[in-house]
Amino acid sequence: MALLTGAYRGRLLAAGRKQLGAWHRKEVDASVNLFCTAAAARSSTKAIDNTERFVLNTYARPALVLSHGKGSYVYDTTGREYLDFTAGIAVTALGHSHPGVAAVVADQATKLVHCSNLYHNEWAPTLAQRIVTATTAAYPQGTQGIYAKDGSGARVFFSNSGTEANEGALKFARKYGKHVVASGKLDKATSAAVHGDPNFKSGLVSFTGGFHGRSMGALSLTANPKYQKPFTPLIPGALTTQYNSVSELSTFVDERTCGVIVEPIQGEGGIHTAHVEFLRALRRRCDQVGALLIFDEIQCGLGRSGHLWAHHKFPEDCSPDIVTMAKPLANGIPIGAILVSSKVADIVKIGDHGTTFGGNPLACRVGCTVLDHINTPEFMAHVNEAGNVLESELSRLLAPYIGSIVVEQRGTGLLRGVQFSSDPSRLIELARDRGLLLVAAASNTVRLVPPLNTSIADIKKGAAIIGDCVKQLASEQAGNV
């Protein structure tokens, strides 16, 4: 039905004008537009009704139905245009209907979409090689974790999503813990009674504000009662401590810990960046107790921060043993991946983990295209410029409201957040009415994650709409006093 607002409308107009003559053009135009608008409304209503009838209700959605997108814009079934500052929650890094992505999908779909991991395909190892090569080339100073020069080098496991990538990383950490116990590498101060317990070193640690997924393992490390409480009991051995707090690390990360998972920049948690001292102390503590350091870069990685990886903003002595990735890797085609260091790769054996769809040739070929686009100096320069412009424009527009309805803005690159003093739902609604799509995060924060190739003009346009909405919100709140 989206065609009613595009090519089909044009055909109706042409046919009507031909039949009735030029003197009826205004009447024909009005009738066709009314017909198309009514048809689009019926189509939207049907889609929303069928969602309510047949789709399990786990999301609160506005009453609009998106039909297509182009670049940084999406369109609903009535033809209305929206500047997309959500990018599918940091997924469509190259925007909607990217011609390079579309061409690859179309071509690969005629060749081989799936063959399972029972057999080799040409695109999974190609993408794995490009991830490893791009990561190490972008961080030549690295010597620890995935950058260690010993062993066989870093390796990649492909999954279907970020949650699955984190689940795999947690499994690998548990396997590594058993390896440490079996190899007799536990600290000599540890009680002799536990040296033979294969499950002794199985503890997992995460941090407040982190979001790692909704499956049972990842959920156990996502310390938010809203997500966890309905599904308890969670997996045992999962602990949560304070993000950016160095003082608590020695208490929570100890000889029982096999893995620690952290976002270098928290997304869902409200766009909070880790402190250098915190990540440095965390790396040091993991080394002391023989635990793996896992960086969840599912939202902040692959160019979003203005670097290939967000941890590339930090010194070498903050490097991870495992990096998980997903969202933008195939620009909307489902894919996830786990990049592991050689010491992790060496202990994972055939049969330890698996996936039906992970590493399929379609997703991996698209991943190669996306990575090739993102991993260039010109592309990263644009992300940094766009991020700086967004920060500058928002600083100017929001200045009158800091300390009242606006708490602060924060972030880096094109991973930005504006924190409000109260629930920002009304602000998101006002922006949508003005043709801008936004997404919320924790702590009354509005997340700004446009496509990474959004033009500077559209960055300014989005910022201006946000400024107008904040102004109206302030006026509304003043009127309610």
Coordinates of C-alpha atoms in Angstrom, one line a residue:
M1 CA 0.0 0.0 0.0
A2 CA 3.0 2.3 0.2
L3 CA 2.9 2.5 -3.5
L4 CA -0.4 4.5 -3.2
T5 CA 1.7 7.4 -2.0
G6 CA 4.3 7.1 -4.8
A7 CA 4.3 5.6 -8.3
Y8 CA 0.7 4.4 -8.1
R9 CA -0.5 7.9 -7.2
G10 CA 1.3 9.2 -10.2
R11 CA -0.4 6.7 -12.5
L12 CA -3.8 7.5 -11.1
L13 CA -3.2 11.2 -11.6
A14 CA -2.1 10.7 -15.2
A15 CA -5.0 8.5 -16.0
G16 CA -7.5 10.8 -14.5
R17 CA -6.2 13.9 -16.2
K18 CA -6.2 12.1 -19.6
Q19 CA -9.8 11.0 -19.2
L20 CA -11.3 14.2 -17.8
G21 CA -9.2 16.9 -19.4
A22 CA -7.0 19.7 -18.1
W23 CA -9.8 21.8 -16.8
H24 CA -10.6 19.1 -14.2
R25 CA -7.0 18.7 -13.0
K26 CA -7.6 20.2 -9.5
E27 CA -10.7 18.0 -9.0
V28 CA -8.7 14.9 -10.2
D29 CA -5.7 15.7 -8.0
A30 CA -7.9 16.2 -4.9
S31 CA -9.9 13.0 -5.6
V32 CA -6.8 10.9 -6.1
N33 CA -5.0 12.3 -3.1
L34 CA -8.1 11.7 -1.0
F35 CA -8.3 8.1 -2.3
C36 CA -4.6 7.4 -1.7
T37 CA -4.7 9.0 1.8
A38 CA -7.8 6.9 2.8
A39 CA -6.2 3.7 1.3
A40 CA -2.9 4.3 3.2
A41 CA -4.9 5.0 6.4
R42 CA -6.7 1.7 5.9
S43 CA -3.5 -0.1 5.3
S44 CA -1.9 1.3 8.5
T45 CA -5.0 0.5 10.6
K46 CA -4.9 -3.1 9.3
A47 CA -1.2 -3.5 10.1
I48 CA -1.7 -2.1 13.6
D49 CA -4.8 -4.2 14.2
N50 CA -3.0 -7.4 13.0
T51 CA 0.0 -6.5 15.3
E52 CA -2.4 -6.4 18.3
R53 CA -4.1 -9.6 17.2
F54 CA -1.3 -11.8 16.2
V55 CA 2.1 -10.4 17.4
L56 CA 3.1 -11.1 21.0
N57 CA 2.9 -7.7 22.7
T58 CA 6.3 -6.8 24.1
Y59 CA 6.8 -3.3 22.6
A60 CA 4.9 0.0 23.0
R61 CA 4.7 1.5 19.5
P62 CA 3.3 4.8 18.2
A63 CA 0.4 4.5 15.7
L64 CA 2.4 4.7 12.5
V65 CA 3.6 2.1 10.1
L66 CA 6.9 2.5 8.4
S67 CA 7.0 1.4 4.8
H68 CA 10.4 2.3 3.4
G69 CA 13.5 4.4 4.0
K70 CA 16.2 6.2 2.1
G71 CA 19.5 7.4 3.6
S72 CA 18.8 9.0 6.9
Y73 CA 15.0 9.2 6.3
V74 CA 12.2 6.7 6.8
Y75 CA 8.6 7.0 5.5
D76 CA 5.3 5.8 6.8
T77 CA 2.4 4.3 4.8
T78 CA 0.8 7.7 4.5
G79 CA 4.0 9.1 2.8
R80 CA 5.1 11.1 5.8
E81 CA 8.8 11.7 6.1
Y82 CA 10.9 11.3 9.3
L83 CA 14.5 12.1 9.9
D84 CA 15.8 9.0 11.7
F85 CA 18.0 9.6 14.7
T86 CA 17.4 6.0 15.9
A87 CA 19.0 4.1 13.0
G88 CA 17.1 1.0 14.2
I89 CA 18.9 1.6 17.6
A90 CA 22.4 2.1 16.2
V91 CA 22.0 -0.6 13.5
T92 CA 21.7 1.1 10.1
A93 CA 25.1 2.7 10.2
L94 CA 25.0 3.3 6.4
G95 CA 21.4 4.5 6.4
H96 CA 18.4 2.9 4.8
S97 CA 18.3 1.3 1.4
H98 CA 22.1 1.8 1.0
P99 CA 22.8 1.0 -2.7
G100 CA 25.9 -1.0 -1.9
V101 CA 24.2 -3.1 0.7
A102 CA 21.1 -3.6 -1.5
A103 CA 23.2 -4.8 -4.5
V104 CA 25.1 -7.3 -2.3
V105 CA 21.9 -8.7 -0.8
A106 CA 20.3 -9.0 -4.2
D107 CA 23.3 -10.7 -5.7
Q108 CA 24.1 -13.1 -2.9
A109 CA 20.4 -14.1 -2.6
T110 CA 20.6 -15.6 -6.0
K111 CA 23.7 -17.6 -5.1
L112 CA 23.8 -18.9 -1.5
V113 CA 21.9 -17.6 1.5
H114 CA 22.5 -20.5 3.9
C115 CA 24.5 -23.7 4.0
S116 CA 25.1 -24.2 7.8
N117 CA 28.4 -24.5 9.5
L118 CA 28.7 -28.1 8.5
Y119 CA 30.4 -26.8 5.4
H120 CA 32.8 -24.0 4.5
N121 CA 31.5 -20.9 2.7
E122 CA 33.7 -18.1 1.2
W123 CA 32.3 -15.1 3.1
A124 CA 32.5 -16.1 6.8
P125 CA 36.3 -16.4 6.8
T126 CA 36.6 -13.3 4.6
L127 CA 34.7 -11.2 7.1
A128 CA 36.6 -12.8 10.0
Q129 CA 39.9 -11.9 8.4
R130 CA 38.8 -8.4 7.7
I131 CA 37.6 -7.9 11.3
V132 CA 40.9 -9.1 12.7
T133 CA 43.0 -7.2 10.3
A134 CA 41.1 -4.0 10.6
T135 CA 41.1 -4.2 14.4
T136 CA 44.8 -4.7 14.8
A137 CA 45.7 -2.2 12.0
A138 CA 43.6 0.5 13.7
Y139 CA 45.4 -0.1 17.1
P140 CA 49.1 -0.8 16.3
Q141 CA 50.1 0.0 19.9
G142 CA 48.2 -3.0 21.2
T143 CA 50.1 -5.8 22.9
Q144 CA 47.6 -7.2 25.4
G145 CA 44.4 -9.2 25.1
I146 CA 43.2 -9.5 21.5
Y147 CA 46.3 -7.6 20.5
A148 CA 48.8 -10.1 22.1
K149 CA 51.5 -11.1 19.6
D150 CA 51.9 -14.6 21.0
G151 CA 49.8 -17.7 20.1
S152 CA 47.8 -18.1 17.0
G153 CA 46.3 -14.6 16.9
A154 CA 42.7 -13.4 17.4
R155 CA 39.8 -15.4 16.0
V156 CA 36.1 -14.7 15.3
F157 CA 32.9 -16.7 16.1
F158 CA 29.8 -15.5 14.2
S159 CA 26.3 -15.5 15.8
N160 CA 23.0 -13.9 14.9
S161 CA 22.6 -11.1 17.4
G162 CA 24.3 -9.1 20.1
T163 CA 22.7 -11.1 22.8
E164 CA 24.0 -14.3 21.3
A165 CA 27.4 -12.8 21.0
N166 CA 27.4 -12.0 24.7
E167 CA 26.1 -15.5 25.5
G168 CA 28.9 -17.0 23.6
A169 CA 31.5 -14.8 25.3
L170 CA 30.1 -15.8 28.8
K171 CA 30.4 -19.5 27.8
F172 CA 34.0 -19.0 26.6
A173 CA 34.8 -17.3 30.0
R174 CA 33.3 -20.2 31.9
K175 CA 35.4 -22.6 29.8
Y176 CA 38.5 -20.5 30.4
G177 CA 37.8 -20.6 34.2
K178 CA 37.8 -24.4 34.1
H179 CA 41.1 -24.3 32.1
V180 CA 42.7 -22.1 34.8
V181 CA 41.6 -24.5 37.5
A182 CA 42.7 -27.6 35.6
S183 CA 46.1 -26.1 34.8
G184 CA 46.9 -25.4 38.4
K185 CA 47.2 -21.7 37.9
L186 CA 45.0 -20.6 40.8
D187 CA 46.6 -18.2 43.2
K188 CA 48.6 -20.2 45.8
A189 CA 46.7 -18.4 48.6
T190 CA 43.5 -20.0 47.4
S191 CA 42.3 -22.8 49.7
A192 CA 43.7 -26.2 48.6
A193 CA 40.2 -27.6 49.0
V194 CA 39.0 -25.7 45.9
H195 CA 41.9 -26.4 43.6
G196 CA 40.2 -29.5 42.3
D197 CA 36.7 -28.0 42.0
P198 CA 36.1 -27.4 38.2
N199 CA 33.3 -25.0 39.0
F200 CA 35.2 -22.9 41.5
K201 CA 36.3 -20.3 38.9
S202 CA 32.9 -19.6 37.3
G203 CA 32.0 -16.2 38.6
L204 CA 30.9 -13.5 36.2
V205 CA 30.9 -9.7 37.0
S206 CA 29.0 -6.9 35.3
F207 CA 28.4 -3.2 36.2
T208 CA 25.5 -1.0 37.0
G209 CA 23.9 0.6 34.0
G210 CA 25.1 -2.1 31.7
F211 CA 22.9 -3.8 29.1
H212 CA 24.0 -7.1 27.6
G213 CA 20.8 -8.7 26.4
R214 CA 17.6 -10.5 27.4
S215 CA 18.5 -14.2 27.2
M216 CA 19.1 -15.9 30.6
G217 CA 22.9 -15.6 30.7
A218 CA 23.1 -12.0 29.3
L219 CA 20.1 -11.0 31.4
S220 CA 21.8 -12.2 34.5
L221 CA 24.6 -9.7 33.7
T222 CA 22.1 -6.9 32.9
A223 CA 21.5 -5.4 36.4
N224 CA 18.2 -3.7 35.9
P225 CA 15.2 -5.0 38.0
K226 CA 12.8 -4.0 35.2
Y227 CA 14.4 -6.6 33.0
Q228 CA 15.4 -9.2 35.5
K229 CA 12.7 -9.4 38.1
P230 CA 10.0 -11.2 36.0
F231 CA 12.4 -14.0 35.1
T232 CA 14.2 -14.9 38.3
P233 CA 16.0 -17.0 39.3
L234 CA 18.8 -16.1 37.0
I235 CA 22.0 -18.1 36.4
P236 CA 24.2 -18.5 39.5
G237 CA 27.5 -16.8 40.0
A238 CA 26.6 -13.4 38.5
L239 CA 27.6 -10.3 40.4
T240 CA 27.1 -6.6 39.7
T241 CA 29.3 -3.7 41.0
Q242 CA 29.5 0.0 40.4
Y243 CA 30.4 1.3 37.0
N244 CA 33.4 3.6 37.0
S245 CA 34.2 2.7 40.6
V246 CA 37.8 1.4 41.2
S247 CA 37.5 0.9 44.9
E248 CA 35.1 -2.1 44.6
L249 CA 36.9 -4.1 42.0
S250 CA 39.1 -6.1 44.3
T251 CA 36.0 -7.1 46.3
F252 CA 33.9 -8.3 43.4
V253 CA 36.6 -9.5 40.9
D254 CA 38.5 -12.3 42.7
E255 CA 39.9 -15.8 42.3
R256 CA 36.4 -17.1 41.7
T257 CA 35.9 -14.8 38.7
C258 CA 36.3 -16.2 35.2
G259 CA 35.0 -13.2 33.3
V260 CA 34.1 -9.5 33.5
I261 CA 31.8 -7.8 31.0
V262 CA 31.6 -4.1 30.5
E263 CA 30.6 -1.5 27.9
P264 CA 33.3 1.1 27.2
I265 CA 30.4 3.4 26.5
Q266 CA 27.1 2.5 27.9
G267 CA 24.2 2.8 25.4
E268 CA 20.9 1.6 27.0
G269 CA 22.3 2.7 30.4
G270 CA 22.2 6.4 29.4
I271 CA 25.4 7.1 27.3
H272 CA 28.0 6.9 30.0
T273 CA 31.7 6.6 29.1
A274 CA 34.1 4.5 31.2
H275 CA 36.9 6.4 32.9
V276 CA 40.4 5.5 31.8
E277 CA 41.4 4.8 35.4
F278 CA 38.5 2.4 35.8
L279 CA 39.3 0.3 32.6
R280 CA 43.0 0.3 33.4
A281 CA 42.3 -1.0 37.0
L282 CA 39.8 -3.5 35.6
R283 CA 42.4 -4.9 33.1
R284 CA 45.0 -5.1 35.9
R285 CA 42.6 -6.8 38.3
C286 CA 41.6 -9.4 35.6
D287 CA 45.2 -10.2 35.0
Q288 CA 45.9 -10.6 38.7
V289 CA 43.1 -13.2 39.2
G290 CA 43.2 -14.9 35.8
A291 CA 39.9 -13.6 34.5
L292 CA 38.9 -12.6 31.0
L293 CA 38.0 -9.0 30.2
I294 CA 35.0 -8.8 27.8
F295 CA 34.1 -5.5 26.1
D296 CA 30.5 -5.3 24.9
E297 CA 30.8 -3.1 21.9
I298 CA 27.5 -4.1 20.4
Q299 CA 26.2 -0.5 20.4
C300 CA 29.3 1.6 20.8
G301 CA 31.6 -0.2 18.3
L302 CA 32.1 -0.2 14.6
G303 CA 32.6 3.5 14.1
R304 CA 29.8 4.8 16.4
S305 CA 32.4 6.5 18.7
G306 CA 34.4 8.0 15.9
H307 CA 36.9 5.1 16.2
L308 CA 36.6 1.6 14.8
W309 CA 36.1 0.4 18.3
A310 CA 35.2 2.5 21.3
H311 CA 38.1 1.0 23.3
H312 CA 40.5 2.5 20.7
K313 CA 39.9 5.8 22.6
F314 CA 41.7 4.3 25.6
P315 CA 45.3 3.4 26.3
E316 CA 46.7 0.0 25.4
D317 CA 46.7 -1.2 29.0
C318 CA 42.9 -1.2 28.9
S319 CA 42.7 -3.8 26.0
P320 CA 40.1 -6.6 26.2
D321 CA 40.5 -10.4 25.8
I322 CA 37.1 -10.6 24.0
V323 CA 35.0 -8.0 22.0
T324 CA 31.4 -8.7 21.2
M325 CA 29.8 -6.9 18.3
A326 CA 26.5 -7.0 16.3
K327 CA 24.1 -4.1 15.6
P328 CA 25.7 -2.2 12.6
L329 CA 27.8 -5.0 11.3
A330 CA 25.5 -5.9 8.4
N331 CA 23.3 -2.7 8.4
G332 CA 20.2 -4.5 9.5
I333 CA 20.8 -8.0 8.3
P334 CA 21.0 -10.1 11.5
I335 CA 24.5 -10.9 12.6
G336 CA 26.7 -10.9 15.7
A337 CA 30.3 -11.8 16.3
I338 CA 32.8 -12.6 19.1
L339 CA 36.4 -11.5 18.6
V340 CA 38.6 -13.5 21.0
S341 CA 42.3 -13.4 21.8
S342 CA 44.6 -16.3 21.1
K343 CA 44.5 -17.6 24.7
V344 CA 40.7 -17.9 24.5
A345 CA 40.8 -19.4 21.0
D346 CA 43.3 -22.0 22.1
I347 CA 40.9 -23.4 24.8
V348 CA 37.7 -23.5 22.7
K349 CA 37.4 -26.9 21.0
I350 CA 35.2 -28.4 18.3
G351 CA 31.7 -28.9 19.8
D352 CA 32.0 -26.3 22.5
H353 CA 29.7 -23.9 20.8
G354 CA 27.5 -23.7 17.7
T355 CA 24.9 -21.8 15.7
T356 CA 22.5 -22.7 12.9
F357 CA 22.4 -19.3 11.1
G358 CA 25.6 -17.6 12.4
G359 CA 28.2 -17.1 9.7
N360 CA 25.8 -17.5 6.8
P361 CA 27.1 -16.2 3.5
L362 CA 24.5 -13.6 3.0
A363 CA 25.0 -11.8 6.4
C364 CA 28.8 -12.2 6.2
R365 CA 29.1 -10.8 2.7
V366 CA 27.0 -7.8 3.7
G367 CA 29.2 -7.4 6.7
C368 CA 32.2 -7.2 4.5
T369 CA 30.6 -4.4 2.5
V370 CA 29.6 -2.5 5.7
L371 CA 33.0 -2.9 7.3
D372 CA 34.8 -1.7 4.1
H373 CA 32.6 1.4 4.1
I374 CA 33.1 2.2 7.8
N375 CA 36.8 1.4 8.1
T376 CA 38.2 4.3 6.1
P377 CA 39.8 7.6 7.4
E378 CA 37.3 9.6 5.4
F379 CA 34.3 7.9 7.0
M380 CA 35.7 8.2 10.5
A381 CA 36.5 11.8 9.9
H382 CA 32.9 12.4 8.9
V383 CA 31.6 10.7 12.1
N384 CA 33.8 12.8 14.3
E385 CA 32.8 16.0 12.4
A386 CA 29.1 15.1 12.6
G387 CA 29.4 14.3 16.3
N388 CA 31.2 17.6 17.0
V389 CA 28.5 19.5 15.1
L390 CA 25.7 17.8 16.9
E391 CA 27.3 18.5 20.3
S392 CA 27.9 22.2 19.4
E393 CA 24.4 22.7 18.1
L394 CA 22.8 21.1 21.1
S395 CA 25.0 23.0 23.5
R396 CA 23.8 26.3 21.9
L397 CA 20.2 25.3 21.7
L398 CA 19.9 23.7 25.1
A399 CA 21.9 26.2 27.1
P400 CA 18.8 28.1 28.4
Y401 CA 17.4 24.9 29.8
I402 CA 20.4 23.4 31.6
G403 CA 19.6 23.1 35.3
S404 CA 15.9 23.1 34.7
I405 CA 14.4 20.5 32.3
V406 CA 17.8 19.5 30.8
V407 CA 20.4 18.0 33.0
E408 CA 23.2 17.6 30.5
Q409 CA 24.3 16.2 27.2
R410 CA 27.1 13.6 26.9
G411 CA 28.7 11.1 24.6
T412 CA 31.1 11.0 21.7
G413 CA 31.0 10.6 17.9
L414 CA 27.5 9.8 16.9
L415 CA 26.6 8.1 20.2
R416 CA 25.0 11.0 22.1
G417 CA 22.6 11.4 24.9
V418 CA 20.6 14.3 26.4
Q419 CA 19.5 13.7 30.0
F420 CA 16.3 15.4 31.1
S421 CA 15.1 16.0 34.7
S422 CA 12.0 13.9 34.1
D423 CA 10.6 11.3 31.8
P424 CA 11.4 12.4 28.2
S425 CA 8.4 10.6 26.6
R426 CA 6.7 13.8 25.8
L427 CA 9.8 15.2 24.2
I428 CA 10.1 12.1 22.0
E429 CA 6.4 12.6 21.0
L430 CA 6.9 16.2 20.1
A431 CA 9.9 15.4 18.0
R432 CA 8.0 12.6 16.1
D433 CA 5.2 15.1 15.4
R434 CA 7.9 17.4 13.8
G435 CA 9.3 14.5 11.7
L436 CA 12.3 13.4 13.9
L437 CA 12.5 9.9 15.4
L438 CA 14.3 9.5 18.7
V439 CA 14.8 6.7 21.2
A440 CA 15.0 6.8 25.0
A441 CA 17.6 5.3 27.3
A442 CA 17.9 4.9 31.1
S443 CA 18.1 7.9 33.5
N444 CA 15.6 10.0 31.6
T445 CA 18.0 10.2 28.7
V446 CA 17.2 10.6 25.0
R447 CA 19.6 8.6 22.8
L448 CA 20.9 10.2 19.6
V449 CA 22.2 7.5 17.2
P450 CA 21.6 8.6 13.6
P451 CA 23.1 6.7 10.7
L452 CA 26.9 7.3 10.7
N453 CA 26.8 8.8 7.2
T454 CA 24.0 11.4 8.0
S455 CA 24.8 14.7 6.3
I456 CA 25.9 17.7 8.3
A457 CA 22.8 19.5 7.1
D458 CA 20.6 16.8 8.5
I459 CA 22.6 16.7 11.8
K460 CA 21.8 20.4 12.2
K461 CA 18.2 19.9 11.2
G462 CA 17.8 17.2 13.8
A463 CA 19.4 19.4 16.5
A464 CA 17.1 22.3 15.6
I465 CA 14.0 20.1 15.9
I466 CA 15.2 18.9 19.3
G467 CA 15.8 22.6 20.3
D468 CA 12.2 23.5 19.2
C469 CA 10.8 20.6 21.2
V470 CA 12.7 21.4 24.3
K471 CA 11.4 25.0 24.0
Q472 CA 7.8 23.8 23.7
L473 CA 8.3 21.3 26.5
A474 CA 9.6 24.1 28.8
S475 CA 6.6 26.2 27.8
E476 CA 4.1 23.4 28.6
Q477 CA 5.7 22.7 31.9
A478 CA 5.7 26.4 32.8
G479 CA 2.0 26.5 32.0
N480 CA 1.3 23.6 34.3
V481 CA 2.9 25.3 37.3

